[in-house]
Structure formats: structure tokens, C-alpha cells
mmCIF file of C-alpha atoms in Angstrom:
data_model
loop_
_atom_site.group_PDB
_atom_site.id
_atom_site.type_symbol
_atom_site.label_atom_id
_atom_site.label_comp_id
_atom_site.label_asym_id
_atom_site.label_seq_id
_atom_site.Cartn_x
_atom_site.Cartn_y
_atom_site.Cartn_z
ATOM 1 C CA MET J 5 95.666 135.954 142.968
ATOM 2 C CA THR J 6 92.867 133.566 143.825
ATOM 3 C CA GLU J 7 92.529 132.551 140.160
ATOM 4 C CA GLN J 8 96.264 131.857 139.931
ATOM 5 C CA LYS J 9 96.133 129.658 143.036
ATOM 6 C CA GLU J 10 93.177 127.780 141.568
ATOM 7 C CA LYS J 11 95.110 127.096 138.352
ATOM 8 C CA GLN J 12 98.098 125.873 140.351
ATOM 9 C CA ARG J 13 95.840 123.612 142.380
ATOM 10 C CA ILE J 14 94.393 122.111 139.164
ATOM 11 C CA VAL J 15 97.888 121.506 137.745
ATOM 12 C CA VAL J 16 99.023 119.819 140.967
ATOM 13 C CA LYS J 17 95.878 117.680 141.003
ATOM 14 C CA LYS J 18 96.441 116.549 137.420
ATOM 15 C CA LYS J 19 100.068 115.670 138.178
ATOM 16 C CA SER J 20 99.007 113.705 141.234
ATOM 17 C CA GLN J 21 96.425 111.813 139.175
ATOM 18 C CA ILE J 22 99.030 110.911 136.544
ATOM 19 C CA ALA J 23 101.465 109.857 139.266
ATOM 20 C CA SER J 24 98.770 107.718 140.876
ATOM 21 C CA ILE J 25 97.954 106.035 137.552
ATOM 22 C CA TRP J 26 101.652 105.359 136.884
ATOM 23 C CA HIS J 27 102.089 103.987 140.406
ATOM 24 C CA ARG J 28 99.312 101.442 139.832
ATOM 25 C CA PHE J 29 100.482 100.657 136.293
ATOM 26 C CA LYS J 30 104.093 99.871 137.251
ATOM 27 C CA LYS J 31 102.904 97.283 139.762
ATOM 28 C CA ASN J 32 101.911 95.155 136.783
ATOM 29 C CA ARG J 33 105.203 93.480 135.782
ATOM 30 C CA LEU J 34 103.678 91.959 132.642
ATOM 31 C CA ALA J 35 102.446 95.361 131.466
ATOM 32 C CA LEU J 36 105.913 96.848 131.995
ATOM 33 C CA PHE J 37 107.370 93.997 129.958
ATOM 34 C CA GLY J 38 104.852 94.808 127.218
ATOM 35 C CA VAL J 39 105.903 98.462 127.269
ATOM 36 C CA ALA J 40 109.567 97.461 126.976
ATOM 37 C CA VAL J 41 108.860 95.152 124.010
ATOM 38 C CA PHE J 42 106.651 97.651 122.182
ATOM 39 C CA VAL J 43 108.985 100.616 122.737
ATOM 40 C CA SER J 44 111.926 98.514 121.528
ATOM 41 C CA MET J 45 110.089 97.611 118.322
ATOM 42 C CA LEU J 46 109.016 101.216 117.868
ATOM 43 C CA LEU J 47 112.600 102.473 118.224
ATOM 44 C CA VAL J 48 113.923 99.841 115.834
ATOM 45 C CA ALA J 49 111.240 100.780 113.283
ATOM 46 C CA VAL J 50 111.946 104.521 113.602
ATOM 47 C CA PHE J 51 115.721 104.137 113.286
ATOM 48 C CA ALA J 52 115.657 101.275 110.765
ATOM 49 C CA ASP J 53 117.501 103.369 108.151
ATOM 50 C CA PHE J 54 120.457 103.701 110.520
ATOM 51 C CA ILE J 55 120.586 99.960 111.185
ATOM 52 C CA VAL J 56 120.425 98.467 107.671
ATOM 53 C CA ASP J 57 120.235 99.738 104.105
ATOM 54 C CA TYR J 58 116.694 99.493 102.737
ATOM 55 C CA GLU J 59 117.525 99.184 99.035
ATOM 56 C CA LYS J 60 120.557 96.927 99.410
ATOM 57 C CA ASP J 61 119.452 94.603 102.237
ATOM 58 C CA ALA J 62 115.636 94.602 102.148
ATOM 59 C CA LEU J 63 114.840 94.938 98.420
ATOM 60 C CA MET J 64 117.843 93.971 96.271
ATOM 61 C CA GLN J 65 117.814 90.340 95.154
ATOM 62 C CA ASN J 66 120.939 88.215 95.540
ATOM 63 C CA MET J 67 120.228 84.722 94.241
ATOM 64 C CA ALA J 68 123.679 83.493 95.257
ATOM 65 C CA GLN J 69 122.725 83.906 98.938
ATOM 66 C CA ARG J 70 119.161 82.583 98.867
ATOM 67 C CA PHE J 71 117.886 80.324 101.664
ATOM 68 C CA GLN J 72 120.808 80.922 104.011
ATOM 69 C CA ARG J 73 119.864 79.968 107.548
ATOM 70 C CA PRO J 74 120.357 82.396 110.496
ATOM 71 C CA SER J 75 124.042 83.161 111.052
ATOM 72 C CA GLY J 76 126.393 85.920 112.152
ATOM 73 C CA GLU J 77 126.266 87.492 108.697
ATOM 74 C CA HIS J 78 122.478 87.257 108.343
ATOM 75 C CA TRP J 79 120.924 87.188 111.805
ATOM 76 C CA PHE J 80 117.539 85.880 110.615
ATOM 77 C CA GLY J 81 118.782 84.241 107.412
ATOM 78 C CA THR J 82 117.803 85.115 103.835
ATOM 79 C CA ASP J 83 114.634 84.503 101.832
ATOM 80 C CA ASN J 84 114.048 82.855 98.451
ATOM 81 C CA PHE J 85 115.443 85.932 96.665
ATOM 82 C CA GLY J 86 118.539 86.237 98.855
ATOM 83 C CA ARG J 87 117.228 89.290 100.726
ATOM 84 C CA ASP J 88 118.230 89.737 104.353
ATOM 85 C CA LEU J 89 115.308 88.671 106.547
ATOM 86 C CA PHE J 90 116.405 90.855 109.483
ATOM 87 C CA ALA J 91 116.284 93.973 107.294
ATOM 88 C CA ARG J 92 112.848 93.051 105.968
ATOM 89 C CA ILE J 93 111.564 92.356 109.477
ATOM 90 C CA ILE J 94 112.529 95.758 110.879
ATOM 91 C CA PHE J 95 111.230 97.652 107.838
ATOM 92 C CA GLY J 96 108.090 95.522 108.020
ATOM 93 C CA ALA J 97 107.711 96.663 111.626
ATOM 94 C CA ARG J 98 107.725 100.256 110.412
ATOM 95 C CA ILE J 99 104.819 99.578 108.044
ATOM 96 C CA SER J 100 102.748 97.529 110.501
ATOM 97 C CA LEU J 101 103.173 99.970 113.394
ATOM 98 C CA PHE J 102 102.672 103.029 111.179
ATOM 99 C CA VAL J 103 99.468 101.716 109.617
ATOM 100 C CA GLY J 104 98.187 100.478 112.989
ATOM 101 C CA VAL J 105 98.772 103.761 114.838
ATOM 102 C CA ILE J 106 97.515 106.020 112.013
ATOM 103 C CA THR J 107 94.426 103.855 111.509
ATOM 104 C CA ILE J 108 93.475 103.965 115.179
ATOM 105 C CA SER J 109 94.156 107.705 115.364
ATOM 106 C CA LEU J 110 91.800 108.388 112.452
ATOM 107 C CA SER J 111 89.073 106.047 113.668
ATOM 108 C CA LEU J 112 89.417 107.369 117.232
ATOM 109 C CA PHE J 113 88.962 110.957 116.061
ATOM 110 C CA VAL J 114 85.915 110.230 113.884
ATOM 111 C CA GLY J 115 84.428 107.776 116.386
ATOM 112 C CA SER J 116 84.890 110.294 119.215
ATOM 113 C CA VAL J 117 83.046 112.986 117.270
ATOM 114 C CA ILE J 118 80.159 110.635 116.476
ATOM 115 C CA GLY J 119 79.995 109.084 119.946
ATOM 116 C CA ALA J 120 80.332 112.419 121.755
ATOM 117 C CA SER J 121 77.578 114.008 119.673
ATOM 118 C CA ALA J 122 75.256 111.040 120.144
ATOM 119 C CA GLY J 123 75.886 110.733 123.886
ATOM 120 C CA TYR J 124 75.708 114.446 124.682
ATOM 121 C CA TYR J 125 72.664 115.456 122.629
ATOM 122 C CA GLY J 126 70.716 112.190 122.869
ATOM 123 C CA GLY J 127 67.228 111.883 121.387
ATOM 124 C CA ARG J 128 66.926 111.744 117.622
ATOM 125 C CA VAL J 129 70.626 112.489 117.035
ATOM 126 C CA ASP J 130 71.567 109.546 119.232
ATOM 127 C CA ASN J 131 69.096 107.178 117.570
ATOM 128 C CA ILE J 132 70.136 108.027 114.021
ATOM 129 C CA MET J 133 73.879 107.867 114.655
ATOM 130 C CA MET J 134 73.800 104.699 116.728
ATOM 131 C CA ARG J 135 71.557 102.850 114.279
ATOM 132 C CA ILE J 136 74.055 103.626 111.530
ATOM 133 C CA MET J 137 76.869 102.372 113.776
ATOM 134 C CA ASP J 138 74.849 99.219 114.500
ATOM 135 C CA VAL J 139 74.759 98.464 110.780
ATOM 136 C CA PHE J 140 78.563 98.637 110.601
ATOM 137 C CA LEU J 141 78.957 96.647 113.833
ATOM 138 C CA ALA J 142 76.880 93.836 112.322
ATOM 139 C CA ILE J 143 79.691 93.247 109.809
ATOM 140 C CA PRO J 144 82.892 91.623 111.158
ATOM 141 C CA GLN J 145 85.947 93.884 110.935
ATOM 142 C CA MET J 146 87.878 91.521 108.702
ATOM 143 C CA ILE J 147 84.987 91.074 106.254
ATOM 144 C CA MET J 148 84.412 94.829 106.087
ATOM 145 C CA ALA J 149 88.117 95.527 105.530
ATOM 146 C CA ILE J 150 88.305 92.904 102.764
ATOM 147 C CA SER J 151 85.191 94.320 101.090
ATOM 148 C CA ILE J 152 86.484 97.897 101.123
ATOM 149 C CA VAL J 153 89.975 96.948 99.925
ATOM 150 C CA ALA J 154 88.477 94.764 97.171
ATOM 151 C CA ALA J 155 86.332 97.708 96.049
ATOM 152 C CA LEU J 156 88.998 100.432 96.276
ATOM 153 C CA GLY J 157 92.030 98.338 95.359
ATOM 154 C CA THR J 158 95.219 97.499 97.232
ATOM 155 C CA GLY J 159 97.608 100.154 98.454
ATOM 156 C CA MET J 160 98.627 101.899 101.664
ATOM 157 C CA MET J 161 95.987 104.648 101.485
ATOM 158 C CA ASN J 162 93.126 102.255 100.674
ATOM 159 C CA ILE J 163 94.145 99.976 103.559
ATOM 160 C CA LEU J 164 94.163 102.967 105.922
ATOM 161 C CA ILE J 165 90.657 103.939 104.772
ATOM 162 C CA ALA J 166 89.330 100.385 105.037
ATOM 163 C CA LEU J 167 90.713 99.709 108.513
ATOM 164 C CA SER J 168 89.684 103.147 109.822
ATOM 165 C CA ILE J 169 86.079 102.652 108.690
ATOM 166 C CA ALA J 170 86.038 99.184 110.260
ATOM 167 C CA GLN J 171 87.149 100.559 113.674
ATOM 168 C CA ILE J 172 84.977 103.707 113.864
ATOM 169 C CA PRO J 173 81.762 102.046 115.210
ATOM 170 C CA ARG J 174 83.521 100.561 118.252
ATOM 171 C CA PHE J 175 85.056 103.859 119.271
ATOM 172 C CA ALA J 176 81.747 105.627 118.727
ATOM 173 C CA ARG J 177 80.018 103.159 121.047
ATOM 174 C CA ILE J 178 82.670 103.376 123.753
ATOM 175 C CA VAL J 179 82.823 107.186 123.675
ATOM 176 C CA ARG J 180 79.031 107.402 123.811
ATOM 177 C CA SER J 181 78.760 105.068 126.802
ATOM 178 C CA SER J 182 81.564 106.932 128.606
ATOM 179 C CA ILE J 183 79.898 110.285 128.021
ATOM 180 C CA LEU J 184 76.514 109.027 129.236
ATOM 181 C CA THR J 185 78.108 108.274 132.614
ATOM 182 C CA VAL J 186 79.601 111.769 132.904
ATOM 183 C CA LYS J 187 77.242 114.260 131.282
ATOM 184 C CA CYS J 188 74.757 114.357 134.169
ATOM 185 C CA GLN J 189 77.385 115.212 136.796
ATOM 186 C CA ASP J 190 77.102 118.473 138.746
ATOM 187 C CA PHE J 191 80.202 120.067 137.206
ATOM 188 C CA ILE J 192 78.678 119.654 133.720
ATOM 189 C CA GLU J 193 75.480 121.373 134.870
ATOM 190 C CA ALA J 194 77.611 124.149 136.376
ATOM 191 C CA ALA J 195 79.418 124.606 133.055
ATOM 192 C CA ARG J 196 76.084 124.854 131.238
ATOM 193 C CA ALA J 197 74.841 127.384 133.779
ATOM 194 C CA CYS J 198 77.927 129.533 133.124
ATOM 195 C CA GLY J 199 77.021 129.679 129.425
ATOM 196 C CA THR J 200 79.824 127.378 128.231
ATOM 197 C CA SER J 201 79.314 126.168 124.651
ATOM 198 C CA ASP J 202 78.460 122.531 123.986
ATOM 199 C CA THR J 203 81.692 122.018 122.032
ATOM 200 C CA ARG J 204 83.801 123.312 124.928
ATOM 201 C CA ILE J 205 81.882 121.237 127.475
ATOM 202 C CA ILE J 206 82.468 118.076 125.434
ATOM 203 C CA ALA J 207 86.145 118.820 124.695
ATOM 204 C CA LYS J 208 87.221 120.291 128.043
ATOM 205 C CA HIS J 209 84.984 118.668 130.639
ATOM 206 C CA ILE J 210 83.405 115.444 129.372
ATOM 207 C CA LEU J 211 86.043 113.707 127.221
ATOM 208 C CA PRO J 212 88.940 114.176 129.708
ATOM 209 C CA ASN J 213 86.818 112.578 132.431
ATOM 210 C CA ALA J 214 85.830 109.672 130.168
ATOM 211 C CA ILE J 215 89.290 109.038 128.740
ATOM 212 C CA GLY J 216 90.083 105.787 130.582
ATOM 213 C CA PRO J 217 88.017 103.282 128.554
ATOM 214 C CA ILE J 218 88.891 105.140 125.352
ATOM 215 C CA VAL J 219 92.654 104.814 125.924
ATOM 216 C CA VAL J 220 92.348 101.116 126.770
ATOM 217 C CA GLN J 221 90.256 100.406 123.664
ATOM 218 C CA ALA J 222 92.692 102.354 121.468
ATOM 219 C CA THR J 223 95.628 100.294 122.747
ATOM 220 C CA LEU J 224 93.850 96.993 122.167
ATOM 221 C CA SER J 225 92.598 98.144 118.748
ATOM 222 C CA VAL J 226 96.150 98.810 117.535
ATOM 223 C CA ALA J 227 96.909 95.142 118.249
ATOM 224 C CA SER J 228 93.845 93.881 116.367
ATOM 225 C CA THR J 229 94.604 96.247 113.474
ATOM 226 C CA ILE J 230 98.153 94.872 113.122
ATOM 227 C CA LEU J 231 96.660 91.367 112.934
ATOM 228 C CA ILE J 232 94.186 92.472 110.252
ATOM 229 C CA ILE J 233 96.972 94.146 108.249
ATOM 230 C CA ALA J 234 98.987 90.925 108.345
ATOM 231 C CA ALA J 235 95.917 88.863 107.389
ATOM 232 C CA LEU J 236 95.085 91.144 104.441
ATOM 233 C CA SER J 237 98.673 90.941 103.191
ATOM 234 C CA PHE J 238 98.674 87.168 103.696
ATOM 235 C CA VAL J 239 95.685 86.766 101.339
ATOM 236 C CA GLY J 240 97.095 89.248 98.819
ATOM 237 C CA LEU J 241 94.903 92.264 99.603
ATOM 238 C CA GLY J 242 97.333 94.210 101.779
ATOM 239 C CA ILE J 243 100.812 95.628 101.228
ATOM 240 C CA GLN J 244 102.104 94.289 97.935
ATOM 241 C CA PRO J 245 105.571 92.769 97.318
ATOM 242 C CA PRO J 246 108.424 93.628 97.213
ATOM 243 C CA THR J 247 107.581 96.059 100.045
ATOM 244 C CA PRO J 248 108.429 94.202 103.287
ATOM 245 C CA GLU J 249 105.422 93.504 105.507
ATOM 246 C CA TRP J 250 105.079 90.699 108.026
ATOM 247 C CA GLY J 251 101.909 89.192 106.572
ATOM 248 C CA SER J 252 103.158 89.227 102.969
ATOM 249 C CA MET J 253 106.480 87.729 104.130
ATOM 250 C CA MET J 254 104.588 84.823 105.674
ATOM 251 C CA ALA J 255 102.550 84.422 102.497
ATOM 252 C CA ASP J 256 105.737 84.276 100.382
ATOM 253 C CA ALA J 257 107.189 81.648 102.739
ATOM 254 C CA LYS J 258 104.256 79.227 102.488
ATOM 255 C CA SER J 259 105.781 77.220 99.672
ATOM 256 C CA GLN J 260 109.147 76.936 101.480
ATOM 257 C CA MET J 261 107.737 76.220 104.937
ATOM 258 C CA ARG J 262 108.634 72.513 104.895
ATOM 259 C CA TYR J 263 112.359 72.984 104.297
ATOM 260 C CA HIS J 264 112.946 76.586 105.383
ATOM 261 C CA GLU J 265 110.645 76.953 108.354
ATOM 262 C CA TYR J 266 112.446 80.035 109.740
ATOM 263 C CA LEU J 267 111.022 82.133 106.883
ATOM 264 C CA ILE J 268 107.521 81.835 108.320
ATOM 265 C CA ILE J 269 108.356 81.368 112.009
ATOM 266 C CA ILE J 270 110.342 84.596 112.458
ATOM 267 C CA PRO J 271 107.700 86.998 111.036
ATOM 268 C CA GLY J 272 105.068 85.099 113.016
ATOM 269 C CA ILE J 273 107.055 85.584 116.227
ATOM 270 C CA PHE J 274 107.259 89.344 115.659
ATOM 271 C CA ILE J 275 103.522 89.582 114.961
ATOM 272 C CA ALA J 276 102.801 87.603 118.133
ATOM 273 C CA LEU J 277 105.216 89.678 120.252
ATOM 274 C CA THR J 278 103.762 92.977 119.037
ATOM 275 C CA VAL J 279 100.147 91.926 119.569
ATOM 276 C CA MET J 280 100.955 90.384 122.973
ATOM 277 C CA SER J 281 102.783 93.527 124.146
ATOM 278 C CA LEU J 282 99.884 95.785 123.160
ATOM 279 C CA ASN J 283 97.347 93.477 124.800
ATOM 280 C CA VAL J 284 99.193 93.374 128.133
ATOM 281 C CA ILE J 285 99.686 97.168 127.977
ATOM 282 C CA GLY J 286 95.935 97.526 127.470
ATOM 283 C CA ASP J 287 95.244 95.240 130.421
ATOM 284 C CA GLY J 288 97.657 97.229 132.575
ATOM 285 C CA LEU J 289 96.064 100.537 131.579
ATOM 286 C CA ARG J 290 92.609 99.153 132.298
ATOM 287 C CA ASP J 291 93.645 98.194 135.817
ATOM 288 C CA ALA J 292 95.510 101.464 136.402
ATOM 289 C CA LEU J 293 92.656 103.642 135.168
ATOM 290 C CA ASP J 294 89.913 101.729 137.006
ATOM 291 C CA PRO J 295 88.823 104.004 139.873
ATOM 292 C CA ARG J 296 87.655 100.990 141.888
ATOM 293 C CA LEU J 297 91.303 99.954 142.255
ATOM 294 C CA LYS J 298 92.543 103.278 143.660
ATOM 295 C CA ASN J 299 92.392 102.026 147.217
#
């Protein structure tokens, strides 16, 4: 009976913590606006097949309708091959968001394993792992991504690998620093005294109590990854035509920018909106998860 009450007390405490975080987060109007923008783009990307036809509107060329400016028939106009720009934008959102989220998920998982091991065990394990991460951190993300894509070749899978490798060192560093602030707490010593395994201590006791900075960094990293994806496609190393992707759409529109400026402005607006929404969400989460702001 006592154990059941203790479990109920833990559940209530967790719910109250989540409610407290949400209460602080919703005070940030700009962060709520960012959530609305990002969720809207996410829903449009998920249900893109129900909005427009991919083959007919986003891929099929129609030279008779090329360079039509935004109108009721084509909301964002058409490109130099007569393809509907609105259809290509929403399917491009699917690719950018998918690659961004999957990349950060992979790098977060690997970086968490490396950072948690280094921070928890310390000593030689910490020195070896962190020196390797320092080598990767010395190379700018964009340069590393370009180098890996140039070596492996273009394609969705190679881009995922390149961007994941480029993000791993930052997550490893953040997870390590978060764990160093938690691992010496009394409840960790109590778990060790009870014979709890190191893996369980890290997964059940340390990481949940160090999750704040990790969540904020993950949110901001999705934004930077979307920018890198667009930049790689813009220079010809990312998603290859005719697959719609915001960066490659801007690259295709360079030669028509003087007379058909909407071809480059509209994809640029969607890149800016997505990155801005993720950045303000990250700022809002940082403020909501900061324990110094609880009172």
C-alpha cells in the first residue's frame, strides 16, 4: 500500500512539473507563435498528399504555364518548367522537416550515449571520448557536411549520415556537462548504494534530471540543420532535382531572379519562417525549463 502511494505521489509530481513548465512556456507569446507556425508547417507536410497531387502538380512539366505569377489558380505561381510552386513548397517542407528531425534524433541518441558515458565514468573514458569530440568540433558543421557528402555522394541517406555526424559532438558535450552537474547528487549515491546498475542510473535517474538543456539544444539544432540542408541543395550537394526541396528550388531560380523574383523569395520566406519558429520555441523552452525562473 505504501509503495502504491509512493508511485502515485511520483506521478502527481511529474504532472505538476509538466504543468509548471507549460505555465511558464505559454507566457511567452512569441514562443506560442513559433509553435503555431511550426505545427502548421508540420501538418501541411504530413497531409501534403491530400492537398495536391505530387506527380501532377509538383513534378510534371507544363511548358505552356511556365512563369505564371501568383494567382487564384496557382497560389505561389509556377516555375520555369510550369510546375506549381505551392505544391513544390509543401512537398519540400516534408523533405526539410523529415531530414531535420531524423538527423537530430540520430545525433541526439549517439551523442547522448557518448556524453553520458564520458560524464558518468570520467577519467580515461572521459578524456578519450572528449578529445575525439574536440577534433570534430574543430571543423565547422557546414564544412564537415560538405566533406562527407562529397566523399559519399549525394542522396537522402548520405545527407542524413553527414548531418548526423556533424551534430553528434555538440550533443555529446551538452549531455556530458548536464550529467556532471547531476551525478554527484544524493539520490544518485542512494541508487548506487541500492545496487542499481550504471545503465539504469544513467537512463532512469541522470538523463531525466538533465533533460532541459538537451531539449533546448535539440530544438535549435533542427533549425540549423534545415539551414544546412538548404545550403547543401543550393550548391548542388543536397537533394537533387526534380525532387522538390527549398534550397534546390532557390538554386534553380537564380537565373530567373531578376524577372521572376517570387521564385526565390517564396522558398526563402518558408526557410526563414521555419528556422525562426524553431528558434523562438527553443528560447521559450530554455526560459520555461530554467529552474531559476520558477519563482
